[in-house]
Coordinates of C-alpha atoms in Angstrom, one line a residue:
Chain A
M1 CA 34.7 -42.5 18.6
A2 CA 35.9 -46.3 17.9
S3 CA 32.8 -48.3 18.0
Q4 CA 31.6 -45.1 15.6
R5 CA 34.5 -46.2 13.1
L6 CA 34.0 -49.2 13.0
T7 CA 30.6 -49.2 12.3
L8 CA 31.6 -46.6 9.3
L9 CA 33.9 -49.5 8.2
S10 CA 31.0 -52.5 8.3
R11 CA 28.9 -49.1 7.0
I12 CA 31.6 -49.5 3.2
K13 CA 31.5 -53.6 3.8
D14 CA 28.4 -53.5 3.6
S15 CA 27.6 -51.8 1.1
D16 CA 26.9 -52.8 -2.8
I17 CA 30.0 -50.5 -3.6
Y18 CA 31.8 -52.0 -2.2
F19 CA 31.4 -55.4 -2.7
S20 CA 31.7 -55.0 -6.5
F21 CA 34.7 -53.2 -6.2
I22 CA 36.3 -56.5 -4.8
K23 CA 34.5 -58.3 -7.7
S24 CA 36.3 -56.5 -10.8
P25 CA 39.9 -57.0 -11.0
T26 CA 40.7 -54.3 -13.4
A27 CA 39.0 -51.9 -10.6
I28 CA 41.1 -52.4 -8.1
V29 CA 44.0 -52.9 -10.4
S30 CA 43.4 -48.9 -12.0
S31 CA 42.6 -47.5 -8.5
V32 CA 46.3 -49.4 -7.4
I33 CA 47.9 -47.6 -10.0
L34 CA 45.9 -44.5 -9.7
V35 CA 47.0 -44.1 -5.7
I36 CA 50.5 -44.6 -6.4
I37 CA 50.3 -41.9 -9.2
F38 CA 49.0 -39.7 -6.4
F39 CA 51.2 -40.5 -3.9
C40 CA 54.0 -40.0 -5.4
S41 CA 52.9 -36.9 -7.5
F42 CA 51.4 -35.0 -4.4
F43 CA 54.6 -35.2 -2.2
V44 CA 56.9 -35.6 -5.5
E45 CA 59.7 -34.0 -3.3
F46 CA 59.6 -36.6 -0.7
V47 CA 59.4 -39.3 -3.5
A48 CA 61.7 -37.8 -6.2
P49 CA 65.5 -39.2 -6.3
F50 CA 66.5 -35.1 -7.5
N51 CA 64.9 -32.1 -6.8
P52 CA 65.0 -30.8 -11.5
F53 CA 64.2 -27.4 -10.6
D54 CA 67.6 -26.6 -8.4
P55 CA 69.9 -25.9 -10.4
S56 CA 73.1 -27.2 -8.4
S57 CA 71.7 -30.6 -8.7
L58 CA 71.9 -30.9 -12.8
S59 CA 74.7 -31.3 -15.0
L60 CA 75.3 -30.6 -18.2
M61 CA 77.7 -33.7 -18.4
E62 CA 75.7 -35.8 -17.9
A63 CA 73.2 -35.2 -20.5
F64 CA 71.3 -38.0 -22.5
T65 CA 72.2 -40.8 -20.1
P66 CA 70.2 -43.6 -21.5
P67 CA 68.0 -45.0 -18.7
S68 CA 69.6 -47.8 -16.8
W69 CA 68.8 -50.9 -18.0
S70 CA 71.0 -49.9 -21.3
E71 CA 74.8 -50.1 -22.6
K72 CA 75.7 -46.5 -21.2
G73 CA 73.2 -46.5 -18.7
M74 CA 73.8 -44.9 -15.0
T75 CA 72.2 -46.8 -11.8
K76 CA 71.4 -43.2 -10.4
Y77 CA 69.7 -42.1 -13.6
I78 CA 66.6 -45.0 -13.9
L79 CA 65.1 -43.5 -16.3
G80 CA 67.6 -41.7 -18.0
T81 CA 68.5 -37.5 -18.2
D82 CA 67.1 -35.5 -20.7
G83 CA 68.7 -32.5 -22.5
Q84 CA 69.4 -30.6 -19.5
G85 CA 70.8 -33.8 -17.2
R86 CA 67.6 -33.5 -15.6
D87 CA 66.4 -36.1 -13.8
M88 CA 63.8 -38.2 -16.3
L89 CA 62.2 -39.9 -13.5
S90 CA 61.8 -37.2 -10.9
T91 CA 61.0 -35.1 -14.3
I92 CA 57.7 -36.7 -15.2
L93 CA 57.0 -37.3 -11.6
Y94 CA 56.7 -33.4 -11.1
G95 CA 55.3 -33.1 -14.5
S96 CA 52.0 -35.6 -13.5
R97 CA 51.8 -33.2 -10.0
I98 CA 51.0 -30.7 -12.5
S99 CA 49.1 -31.7 -15.0
L100 CA 46.6 -33.2 -12.0
I101 CA 46.3 -30.3 -10.7
V102 CA 45.0 -28.6 -14.1
G103 CA 43.3 -31.5 -14.5
F104 CA 41.7 -31.7 -10.8
S105 CA 41.4 -27.6 -11.0
A106 CA 39.6 -27.5 -14.3
I107 CA 37.4 -31.0 -14.0
L108 CA 36.1 -29.1 -10.5
F109 CA 35.9 -25.9 -12.0
S110 CA 33.6 -27.6 -14.4
L111 CA 31.2 -29.8 -12.3
L112 CA 30.5 -26.4 -10.4
L113 CA 30.0 -24.5 -13.3
G114 CA 27.4 -26.9 -15.2
V115 CA 26.3 -28.2 -11.8
T116 CA 25.2 -25.5 -10.6
L117 CA 23.1 -24.5 -14.2
G118 CA 22.4 -28.0 -15.1
L119 CA 20.2 -28.4 -11.1
T120 CA 18.7 -24.2 -11.1
A121 CA 17.5 -25.4 -15.2
G122 CA 16.2 -28.9 -13.8
Y123 CA 14.9 -27.5 -11.3
F124 CA 12.6 -24.4 -12.3
G125 CA 12.6 -25.6 -15.5
G126 CA 10.6 -22.3 -18.5
K127 CA 13.0 -20.3 -20.3
Y128 CA 15.8 -20.5 -17.7
E129 CA 15.4 -24.2 -18.9
M130 CA 15.5 -23.8 -22.6
I131 CA 18.3 -21.0 -22.7
V132 CA 20.7 -22.8 -20.5
M133 CA 20.6 -26.0 -22.2
R134 CA 20.6 -24.5 -25.6
L135 CA 23.8 -23.3 -24.9
T136 CA 24.8 -27.0 -24.0
D137 CA 23.8 -27.7 -27.4
V138 CA 25.6 -25.2 -29.4
Q139 CA 28.9 -25.9 -27.3
L140 CA 29.0 -29.7 -27.4
T141 CA 28.8 -28.9 -31.5
V142 CA 32.4 -27.8 -31.0
P143 CA 34.9 -30.2 -30.6
S144 CA 36.0 -29.4 -26.6
I145 CA 39.3 -28.9 -27.6
L146 CA 39.0 -26.4 -29.9
M147 CA 36.8 -24.3 -27.5
A148 CA 39.9 -24.2 -25.1
L149 CA 42.3 -23.7 -28.0
L150 CA 40.2 -20.8 -28.5
V151 CA 39.8 -19.4 -25.1
D152 CA 43.0 -19.5 -24.5
G153 CA 44.0 -17.7 -27.7
I154 CA 41.5 -14.6 -25.7
A155 CA 43.5 -14.5 -22.7
R156 CA 46.6 -14.6 -24.8
G157 CA 45.4 -11.5 -26.4
I158 CA 43.7 -9.8 -22.8
I159 CA 46.9 -10.6 -20.7
S160 CA 49.8 -8.4 -21.6
R161 CA 52.5 -11.4 -22.0
E162 CA 54.9 -10.7 -19.2
L163 CA 51.4 -11.9 -16.9
H164 CA 51.2 -14.0 -19.0
D165 CA 53.2 -17.0 -17.8
E166 CA 51.9 -16.7 -14.2
M167 CA 48.8 -16.5 -14.9
A168 CA 49.1 -19.7 -17.8
I169 CA 48.0 -21.6 -15.2
Y170 CA 44.9 -20.6 -14.4
V171 CA 44.4 -20.0 -18.2
L172 CA 44.4 -23.0 -18.9
I173 CA 42.3 -24.3 -15.9
F174 CA 39.3 -22.2 -17.1
A175 CA 40.0 -22.9 -20.9
I176 CA 39.7 -27.0 -20.2
G177 CA 36.8 -26.6 -17.4
I178 CA 34.9 -24.6 -19.8
S179 CA 34.8 -26.8 -22.6
E180 CA 34.2 -30.0 -20.2
W181 CA 30.4 -28.0 -18.6
P182 CA 27.9 -29.1 -21.3
Q183 CA 28.8 -33.1 -20.0
F184 CA 27.9 -32.3 -16.4
A185 CA 25.0 -29.8 -17.0
R186 CA 22.5 -31.6 -19.0
V187 CA 23.3 -35.6 -16.7
S188 CA 22.3 -33.4 -13.4
R189 CA 19.2 -31.6 -15.1
A190 CA 18.3 -35.2 -16.1
A191 CA 18.8 -36.6 -12.5
T192 CA 17.1 -33.2 -10.9
L193 CA 14.1 -33.8 -13.6
V194 CA 13.5 -37.5 -12.5
E195 CA 13.8 -35.7 -8.5
K196 CA 12.0 -33.0 -8.5
N197 CA 8.7 -34.4 -8.6
K198 CA 9.5 -37.2 -5.3
D199 CA 8.0 -36.6 -2.1
Y200 CA 10.1 -35.5 -0.3
V201 CA 10.3 -32.7 -2.3
S202 CA 7.0 -32.0 -2.8
A203 CA 6.9 -32.3 1.5
S204 CA 9.6 -29.6 1.2
T205 CA 8.2 -27.7 -0.5
I206 CA 5.2 -27.9 1.8
I207 CA 6.6 -27.6 4.6
G208 CA 7.9 -24.2 3.2
V209 CA 11.8 -24.9 2.6
S210 CA 13.7 -22.4 0.3
N211 CA 14.2 -23.1 -3.3
I212 CA 18.0 -23.0 -2.5
L213 CA 17.6 -25.3 0.2
I214 CA 15.9 -27.8 -1.7
M215 CA 18.1 -28.2 -5.1
F216 CA 21.3 -28.1 -3.0
K217 CA 20.3 -29.8 0.6
H218 CA 17.9 -32.1 -0.4
I219 CA 18.4 -33.3 -4.1
L220 CA 22.1 -32.2 -4.5
P221 CA 23.2 -35.6 -2.6
N222 CA 20.5 -37.4 -5.6
I223 CA 22.1 -37.0 -8.4
M224 CA 25.3 -36.8 -7.4
R225 CA 26.2 -40.8 -9.0
P226 CA 25.7 -39.7 -12.2
V227 CA 27.6 -36.9 -11.7
L228 CA 30.6 -38.4 -10.0
V229 CA 30.7 -40.5 -12.7
I230 CA 31.0 -38.1 -15.7
G231 CA 33.0 -36.5 -13.3
T232 CA 36.3 -39.0 -13.1
I233 CA 35.9 -40.2 -16.9
G234 CA 35.5 -35.6 -17.9
L235 CA 39.5 -35.9 -15.7
A236 CA 40.9 -38.4 -18.0
L237 CA 39.2 -36.0 -20.5
A238 CA 40.8 -32.8 -19.0
I239 CA 44.6 -34.5 -18.2
I240 CA 44.3 -35.3 -21.8
A241 CA 43.1 -32.2 -22.9
E242 CA 45.9 -30.1 -20.7
S243 CA 48.8 -32.4 -22.2
T244 CA 47.5 -31.2 -25.7
L245 CA 47.3 -28.2 -25.6
S246 CA 50.8 -28.1 -23.1
F247 CA 51.8 -30.5 -26.9
L248 CA 51.1 -28.1 -29.0
G249 CA 53.1 -24.4 -26.6
V250 CA 49.9 -23.1 -25.1
G251 CA 50.2 -24.8 -22.2
V252 CA 52.0 -24.1 -19.5
P253 CA 54.8 -22.6 -19.4
P254 CA 57.5 -24.4 -19.8
T255 CA 59.5 -23.1 -16.9
T256 CA 56.7 -25.5 -15.3
P257 CA 56.8 -29.0 -17.1
S258 CA 53.5 -30.6 -17.2
L259 CA 54.0 -34.4 -19.6
G260 CA 52.8 -32.6 -22.6
T261 CA 55.1 -30.3 -22.1
L262 CA 57.6 -32.9 -21.5
I263 CA 56.7 -35.3 -24.3
R264 CA 57.0 -31.6 -26.2
I265 CA 60.4 -31.4 -25.3
G266 CA 61.6 -34.5 -25.9
N267 CA 59.8 -35.0 -29.2
D268 CA 62.5 -32.3 -30.8
F269 CA 64.9 -35.4 -30.3
L270 CA 62.8 -38.3 -31.2
F271 CA 65.6 -38.2 -34.6
S272 CA 68.7 -38.3 -32.6
G273 CA 67.9 -40.9 -31.0
E274 CA 67.0 -39.5 -27.9
W275 CA 63.7 -41.5 -27.4
W276 CA 63.2 -42.2 -23.4
I277 CA 62.7 -38.0 -22.6
T278 CA 59.9 -38.1 -24.9
F279 CA 59.0 -41.6 -24.0
F280 CA 58.2 -42.2 -20.4
P281 CA 56.4 -39.4 -20.5
A282 CA 54.0 -40.5 -22.8
I283 CA 53.5 -44.4 -21.2
F284 CA 53.3 -42.3 -17.8
L285 CA 50.3 -40.3 -19.3
V286 CA 49.1 -42.6 -21.2
L287 CA 48.8 -45.1 -17.7
L288 CA 47.5 -42.9 -16.1
A289 CA 44.5 -41.9 -18.2
F290 CA 43.9 -45.5 -19.2
S291 CA 43.6 -46.8 -15.2
I292 CA 41.6 -43.2 -15.1
N293 CA 39.3 -44.4 -17.7
L294 CA 38.6 -48.5 -16.5
L295 CA 38.4 -46.9 -13.3
G296 CA 35.4 -44.3 -14.9
D297 CA 34.0 -47.8 -16.7
W298 CA 33.5 -49.3 -13.2
M299 CA 31.8 -47.2 -12.3
R300 CA 29.3 -46.5 -14.8
D301 CA 28.8 -50.5 -14.2
T302 CA 28.3 -49.8 -10.2
L303 CA 26.7 -46.6 -10.1
N304 CA 24.9 -46.0 -12.8
P305 CA 23.8 -49.3 -14.5
K306 CA 21.0 -47.4 -16.7
L307 CA 24.0 -44.7 -18.0
N308 CA 24.1 -44.9 -21.4
Chain B
M1 CA 22.0 -17.2 -38.4
V2 CA 24.2 -19.9 -36.5
M3 CA 26.8 -17.7 -38.8
L4 CA 25.4 -14.0 -38.1
V5 CA 26.0 -15.0 -34.4
V6 CA 29.5 -17.0 -35.4
A7 CA 30.7 -13.4 -37.5
F8 CA 29.6 -11.3 -34.6
V9 CA 32.5 -12.9 -32.4
S10 CA 34.9 -13.4 -34.0
F11 CA 34.6 -9.9 -34.7
S12 CA 34.8 -9.0 -31.5
L13 CA 37.0 -11.1 -31.0
F14 CA 39.0 -9.2 -33.5
N15 CA 38.2 -6.0 -32.1
F16 CA 38.6 -5.8 -29.1
V17 CA 41.2 -8.6 -28.0
G18 CA 44.5 -6.7 -27.4
D19 CA 45.7 -4.5 -29.9
P20 CA 46.5 -5.2 -32.8
I21 CA 48.6 -2.3 -33.4
N22 CA 51.0 -3.6 -30.7
N23 CA 50.7 -6.8 -32.5
M24 CA 51.8 -5.4 -35.8
V25 CA 54.7 -2.7 -34.9
G26 CA 57.7 -3.2 -33.3
E27 CA 59.1 -1.2 -29.6
E28 CA 60.1 1.4 -31.8
T29 CA 57.0 3.1 -33.2
S30 CA 56.2 5.5 -32.3
D31 CA 52.7 7.6 -31.7
E32 CA 52.0 9.1 -35.2
E33 CA 52.6 6.1 -36.5
R34 CA 50.2 3.9 -34.7
D35 CA 48.1 6.7 -35.3
Q36 CA 48.8 6.2 -39.1
I37 CA 48.5 2.3 -39.4
R38 CA 45.1 2.7 -36.6
E39 CA 43.4 5.1 -39.3
D40 CA 45.1 2.8 -42.5
L41 CA 42.4 -0.1 -40.9
G42 CA 39.7 1.6 -39.8
L43 CA 39.9 1.3 -36.4
N44 CA 39.1 5.0 -35.3
D45 CA 35.7 4.9 -37.3
P46 CA 32.4 3.6 -35.1
V47 CA 32.0 -0.3 -34.1
H48 CA 28.6 -0.6 -36.4
I49 CA 30.5 0.4 -38.4
Q50 CA 33.3 -1.4 -38.3
F51 CA 30.9 -4.6 -37.8
I52 CA 28.8 -3.9 -41.7
R53 CA 31.7 -3.8 -43.0
F54 CA 32.9 -6.6 -41.1
T55 CA 30.5 -9.2 -42.8
G56 CA 30.5 -7.0 -45.5
N57 CA 34.4 -8.8 -45.8
A58 CA 33.6 -11.9 -44.8
L59 CA 30.8 -12.3 -47.2
K60 CA 33.8 -12.1 -49.7
G61 CA 36.5 -14.2 -48.6
N62 CA 38.4 -11.0 -46.7
F63 CA 39.5 -11.1 -43.2
G64 CA 42.2 -8.8 -43.5
I65 CA 45.6 -8.9 -42.8
S66 CA 47.7 -11.2 -40.8
Y67 CA 49.6 -9.7 -38.3
Q68 CA 52.4 -12.1 -37.8
L69 CA 52.8 -13.3 -41.7
R70 CA 52.1 -9.8 -43.3
R71 CA 49.5 -11.8 -46.0
P72 CA 45.8 -11.2 -46.4
V73 CA 44.5 -13.9 -44.6
S74 CA 42.0 -15.1 -47.1
E75 CA 45.1 -15.8 -49.6
L76 CA 46.4 -18.0 -46.5
I77 CA 44.0 -20.1 -46.0
T78 CA 43.3 -20.3 -49.9
E79 CA 47.4 -22.1 -49.8
R80 CA 46.6 -24.2 -46.9
L81 CA 42.6 -24.9 -47.0
P82 CA 43.3 -28.7 -49.5
A83 CA 46.3 -29.2 -47.1
T84 CA 44.3 -29.7 -44.3
L85 CA 40.7 -31.2 -46.1
E86 CA 42.4 -33.4 -48.4
L87 CA 44.1 -35.0 -44.7
V88 CA 40.3 -34.6 -43.0
V89 CA 38.3 -36.3 -45.7
I90 CA 40.9 -39.5 -46.5
S91 CA 41.0 -40.0 -42.5
A92 CA 36.5 -39.8 -42.1
I93 CA 37.0 -42.9 -44.5
I94 CA 39.5 -44.6 -43.1
A95 CA 37.7 -43.9 -39.3
L96 CA 34.6 -45.1 -41.2
V97 CA 35.1 -47.6 -42.8
S98 CA 37.2 -49.8 -40.6
G99 CA 35.3 -48.9 -38.3
T100 CA 32.0 -50.2 -39.4
L101 CA 33.9 -52.9 -40.9
L102 CA 35.2 -53.8 -37.2
G103 CA 32.2 -53.1 -35.1
V104 CA 29.5 -55.3 -37.8
Y105 CA 32.1 -58.1 -36.5
T106 CA 32.7 -57.5 -32.7
G107 CA 29.2 -57.0 -33.4
I108 CA 28.2 -60.4 -34.8
N109 CA 31.0 -62.5 -33.1
R110 CA 30.4 -60.5 -29.3
K111 CA 32.7 -64.0 -28.0
G112 CA 35.1 -64.2 -30.2
F113 CA 38.7 -63.5 -29.4
L114 CA 39.9 -61.2 -32.4
S115 CA 36.1 -59.6 -30.9
D116 CA 37.9 -59.0 -27.2
V117 CA 41.5 -57.7 -29.0
I118 CA 39.7 -54.9 -31.1
L119 CA 36.9 -53.7 -27.8
A120 CA 40.5 -53.7 -25.8
I121 CA 42.3 -52.1 -28.4
S122 CA 40.1 -49.9 -28.8
L123 CA 39.2 -49.0 -25.1
L124 CA 42.5 -48.3 -25.1
G125 CA 42.6 -46.3 -28.3
V126 CA 40.4 -43.5 -26.4
S127 CA 42.9 -43.1 -23.2
L128 CA 45.4 -42.5 -26.4
P129 CA 46.1 -38.5 -26.5
T130 CA 46.2 -38.6 -30.8
F131 CA 49.7 -36.1 -30.4
V132 CA 51.2 -39.3 -28.7
I133 CA 49.6 -42.4 -31.0
G134 CA 51.5 -39.7 -33.7
I135 CA 54.8 -40.3 -32.3
L136 CA 55.0 -43.6 -31.6
F137 CA 54.0 -44.0 -35.2
I138 CA 56.7 -41.0 -35.8
Y139 CA 59.1 -43.1 -34.2
L140 CA 58.3 -46.8 -35.4
F141 CA 57.5 -45.5 -39.1
A142 CA 59.8 -43.2 -39.7
V143 CA 62.9 -43.8 -37.2
I144 CA 62.8 -47.4 -36.2
L145 CA 61.5 -48.4 -40.0
G146 CA 62.8 -45.6 -42.4
I147 CA 60.0 -46.6 -44.3
L148 CA 57.8 -43.2 -44.4
P149 CA 57.4 -39.7 -44.0
S150 CA 58.0 -38.5 -40.8
F151 CA 56.9 -34.8 -41.8
G152 CA 55.6 -32.7 -44.5
R153 CA 53.0 -33.6 -47.1
G154 CA 55.9 -34.3 -49.9
E155 CA 55.4 -33.4 -53.2
V156 CA 52.6 -31.5 -54.9
V157 CA 50.9 -31.0 -57.2
D158 CA 49.7 -27.6 -58.6
L159 CA 46.3 -27.8 -60.1
G160 CA 45.9 -23.6 -60.1
F161 CA 42.9 -23.4 -58.0
W162 CA 43.5 -26.0 -56.1
S163 CA 47.7 -28.2 -54.3
T164 CA 46.6 -32.3 -54.3
G165 CA 49.8 -34.8 -53.3
F166 CA 47.2 -36.9 -54.2
L167 CA 49.0 -37.8 -57.6
T168 CA 52.6 -38.4 -56.8
L169 CA 53.8 -41.0 -55.2
S170 CA 55.4 -39.7 -52.1
G171 CA 52.2 -36.9 -50.9
L172 CA 50.5 -40.4 -51.3
K173 CA 53.2 -41.5 -48.9
A174 CA 53.1 -38.8 -46.6
I175 CA 49.4 -38.6 -45.9
I176 CA 49.4 -42.3 -45.3
L177 CA 50.8 -41.9 -41.4
P178 CA 48.3 -38.2 -40.7
S179 CA 45.2 -39.8 -41.3
V180 CA 45.5 -42.9 -39.8
T181 CA 46.7 -40.8 -36.1
L182 CA 44.5 -38.4 -36.8
S183 CA 41.2 -41.5 -37.2
L184 CA 42.0 -44.2 -35.4
F185 CA 40.5 -41.7 -32.1
Q186 CA 36.6 -41.7 -34.1
M187 CA 37.3 -45.5 -35.3
T188 CA 36.8 -46.4 -32.1
Y189 CA 34.0 -44.5 -31.2
I190 CA 32.3 -45.5 -34.2
I191 CA 33.5 -49.2 -33.8
R192 CA 32.1 -49.1 -30.7
L193 CA 28.8 -47.4 -32.3
V194 CA 28.3 -49.5 -34.8
R195 CA 29.1 -53.0 -32.4
A196 CA 26.3 -51.3 -30.5
E197 CA 23.7 -50.9 -32.6
M198 CA 24.6 -54.5 -34.4
M199 CA 23.8 -56.0 -31.7
E200 CA 20.7 -54.5 -31.2
I201 CA 19.6 -55.1 -33.7
L202 CA 19.7 -58.8 -34.6
Q203 CA 17.5 -58.9 -31.8
T204 CA 15.3 -57.7 -33.4
D205 CA 11.8 -59.7 -35.4
Y206 CA 12.3 -58.9 -38.7
I207 CA 16.1 -60.9 -38.8
K208 CA 14.1 -63.5 -36.6
F209 CA 12.6 -64.0 -39.9
A210 CA 15.2 -63.4 -41.9
R211 CA 16.7 -66.1 -40.3
A212 CA 12.8 -68.3 -40.6
R213 CA 13.3 -67.7 -44.1
G214 CA 16.1 -69.0 -44.8
I215 CA 18.3 -65.9 -46.3
N216 CA 21.9 -66.8 -45.4
E217 CA 23.5 -65.0 -42.7
K218 CA 26.3 -63.0 -44.5
S219 CA 23.4 -61.6 -46.5
I220 CA 21.0 -61.2 -43.7
H221 CA 23.6 -59.0 -41.6
Y222 CA 24.9 -56.7 -44.4
K223 CA 21.6 -56.5 -46.5
H224 CA 19.6 -56.4 -44.1
A225 CA 21.3 -55.8 -40.5
L226 CA 23.4 -53.4 -41.2
K227 CA 21.6 -50.8 -43.6
N228 CA 19.6 -49.8 -40.2
G229 CA 22.1 -49.8 -37.8
L230 CA 23.6 -47.0 -40.2
I231 CA 21.7 -44.4 -39.0
P232 CA 23.4 -43.2 -36.0
V233 CA 26.4 -44.0 -37.9
I234 CA 25.7 -41.6 -39.9
T235 CA 24.5 -38.7 -37.0
I236 CA 27.8 -39.4 -35.5
A237 CA 30.0 -39.4 -39.1
G238 CA 28.6 -35.7 -39.2
I239 CA 29.1 -34.8 -36.3
N240 CA 32.9 -35.9 -36.0
I241 CA 34.3 -34.7 -38.8
G242 CA 34.0 -31.3 -37.3
T243 CA 35.5 -33.2 -34.5
L244 CA 38.2 -34.5 -37.5
I245 CA 39.1 -30.8 -38.7
A246 CA 39.3 -29.1 -35.2
F247 CA 41.5 -32.5 -34.1
S248 CA 44.0 -32.0 -37.3
I249 CA 45.0 -28.9 -35.5
I250 CA 47.1 -31.3 -33.0
T251 CA 47.7 -33.8 -36.1
E252 CA 49.7 -31.0 -38.4
T253 CA 51.5 -30.0 -35.4
V254 CA 53.2 -33.2 -35.0
F255 CA 53.9 -34.3 -38.0
Q256 CA 54.3 -30.4 -39.1
W257 CA 51.9 -30.7 -42.0
P258 CA 51.0 -27.5 -43.8
G259 CA 47.9 -27.3 -43.3
M260 CA 45.0 -24.6 -42.0
G261 CA 45.2 -26.5 -37.8
F262 CA 48.6 -25.8 -38.1
L263 CA 48.3 -22.0 -39.2
F264 CA 45.5 -21.6 -36.8
I265 CA 48.4 -23.3 -33.5
Q266 CA 50.6 -20.2 -34.7
A267 CA 48.0 -18.0 -35.1
V268 CA 46.8 -18.6 -30.6
K269 CA 50.4 -17.9 -29.9
F270 CA 51.0 -14.9 -31.3
V271 CA 47.7 -13.6 -30.9
D272 CA 47.4 -13.3 -34.7
I273 CA 43.2 -12.6 -34.2
P274 CA 42.3 -12.6 -39.0
I275 CA 43.4 -15.8 -38.5
M276 CA 41.9 -17.0 -35.7
S277 CA 38.3 -15.1 -36.4
A278 CA 38.6 -16.4 -40.4
Y279 CA 39.4 -19.5 -38.8
L280 CA 36.4 -19.4 -36.5
V281 CA 33.6 -18.4 -39.8
F282 CA 34.7 -21.1 -41.6
I283 CA 35.3 -23.8 -38.7
A284 CA 31.2 -22.3 -37.9
F285 CA 30.8 -22.8 -41.8
V286 CA 31.6 -26.8 -42.1
F287 CA 29.9 -27.4 -39.4
V288 CA 26.6 -25.4 -41.1
M289 CA 27.1 -27.4 -44.6
I290 CA 27.5 -31.0 -42.8
N291 CA 24.0 -30.4 -40.4
F292 CA 22.9 -29.9 -43.9
I293 CA 25.1 -32.0 -45.8
V294 CA 23.3 -35.3 -43.1
D295 CA 19.4 -34.3 -43.0
I296 CA 19.9 -34.3 -46.3
L297 CA 21.2 -38.2 -46.5
Y298 CA 18.8 -39.2 -44.2
Y299 CA 16.3 -38.3 -46.5
F300 CA 17.3 -40.7 -49.3
I301 CA 19.1 -43.7 -46.4
D302 CA 16.0 -44.2 -44.6
P303 CA 12.9 -44.5 -46.5
R304 CA 10.5 -43.8 -43.5
I305 CA 11.7 -39.3 -43.2
R306 CA 10.7 -40.0 -47.4
V307 CA 7.6 -40.7 -46.3
K308 CA 7.4 -38.7 -43.8
S309 CA 7.7 -35.1 -45.6
E310 CA 5.5 -36.2 -48.8
A311 CA 2.8 -37.0 -46.5
V312 CA 3.1 -33.2 -44.8
S313 CA 3.3 -31.9 -48.2
G314 CA 1.0 -33.8 -50.1

């Protein structure tokens, strides 16, 4: 067992990905930031100093406390409090968890949809391929934020108002996911077109392996590299899209605020001088998106030099 | 063709999403009254008749009455249209001009310090959501410095069919922040595109030949290289005007700009289907028009296309 683990570790150490990772300071810094953010968001109950959704921990008397380093700040609220006396740091961590969950789920959804369609389109070809590619072309001309807004608007019409708050997060995941899939479809189709003419596919066909098995067991692992690159950059886009929709007030309900919701709420206090309520969630969001983008840039250079 | 599909989609929106009557009337309305409104709106007719009527009305610019504001949608749209168009046109100009200039600069001076700074900012620009940029601008220029207004259009001059903010000082001041905010994201794209194009073109033989002929660098860069570099920029710019209109939804919300995006987001919140479908038709129309204009522009800018099409027709 131990030796097996050792070989895996040494295999990772020997790989070109590890080498280029060690050589790239931006990749290291951005992934360290991301690991910290992911860790704090998923174990937020243990990390956050307060639970902003527990009414007993709130005190309205301490609302609008500025950050701890300013004159009126309190050391117990490092980044200050919002209009309801909630600790900003805790609220941001809880909010980033929502943003990350929505972002990951949306990108996973569009990855599954896009790769399935792209893979099958590239493999089977013919009319089916033409239709799928036409669809991606049409959808790529529609800006994704508009698409997501429309899906959200339609969902509001179909789902009754009482149910809507519960469903909002799923609607959001669907809306963002459906607006991002064409990228995955394009990339996986292009990669499949290259792969399907290789010898191992012909060999599998000759010995009678079924089409489904060939596609998902043999071709799929070989097209994952470009898909992962698109997925990383897409994650940043999905997180930004989620916060944008929440900022516009059509995203997650205010009872479970994401980063975008926090920025929108804080925006109302900007003019009265309480800048920290909107500033810190915004900085946090930018840091998150920027780190993912940097990592995505590095992945693109390393995993797939030919991808433009 | 595209327009017909979009018309059908927006019609389906109109018809099958939710119960418009429920959205229009309060809780206390009796069933008889509801039936009366349904009859008045023609919602009891067969679907294909409704679709024909919808398309006919849409061609005449009639999209029905907003559920929420109780006013004709066409009236609301024409009222809001100038604000959005002015915003989008100004941002497109800012994005194109500054994006091209900065892109050319970074393409020529590849190793310079300033180029590195510009590129770093452009990477940051991709990660900055539009609304965050808007909020930062508001805080900096409106709250701290207090030199630019943070919301609205300022005073507008009504020209009858068009209300413009260009003719008053407050109107001009008001458009600065929203249009710069809106253009930044597009600008970063254009910078990267122009830079890549310039770098590629400067390697080609005809540039080397021009250098050998002793033509000065400035004229090579701007007269010979940039011309060819602009073709993909025009394609991207065409697509981006559509994106700008879509992103103006966000900018308009941040700056409370009384345009169509602001109208649309209200419509999404209150499930105001007539406005949503009218907006959809409008966007589709703009996309089709832009594609058409871009195709024509190719013809004028790239002589190769002109020669080819003349050869075909001749």
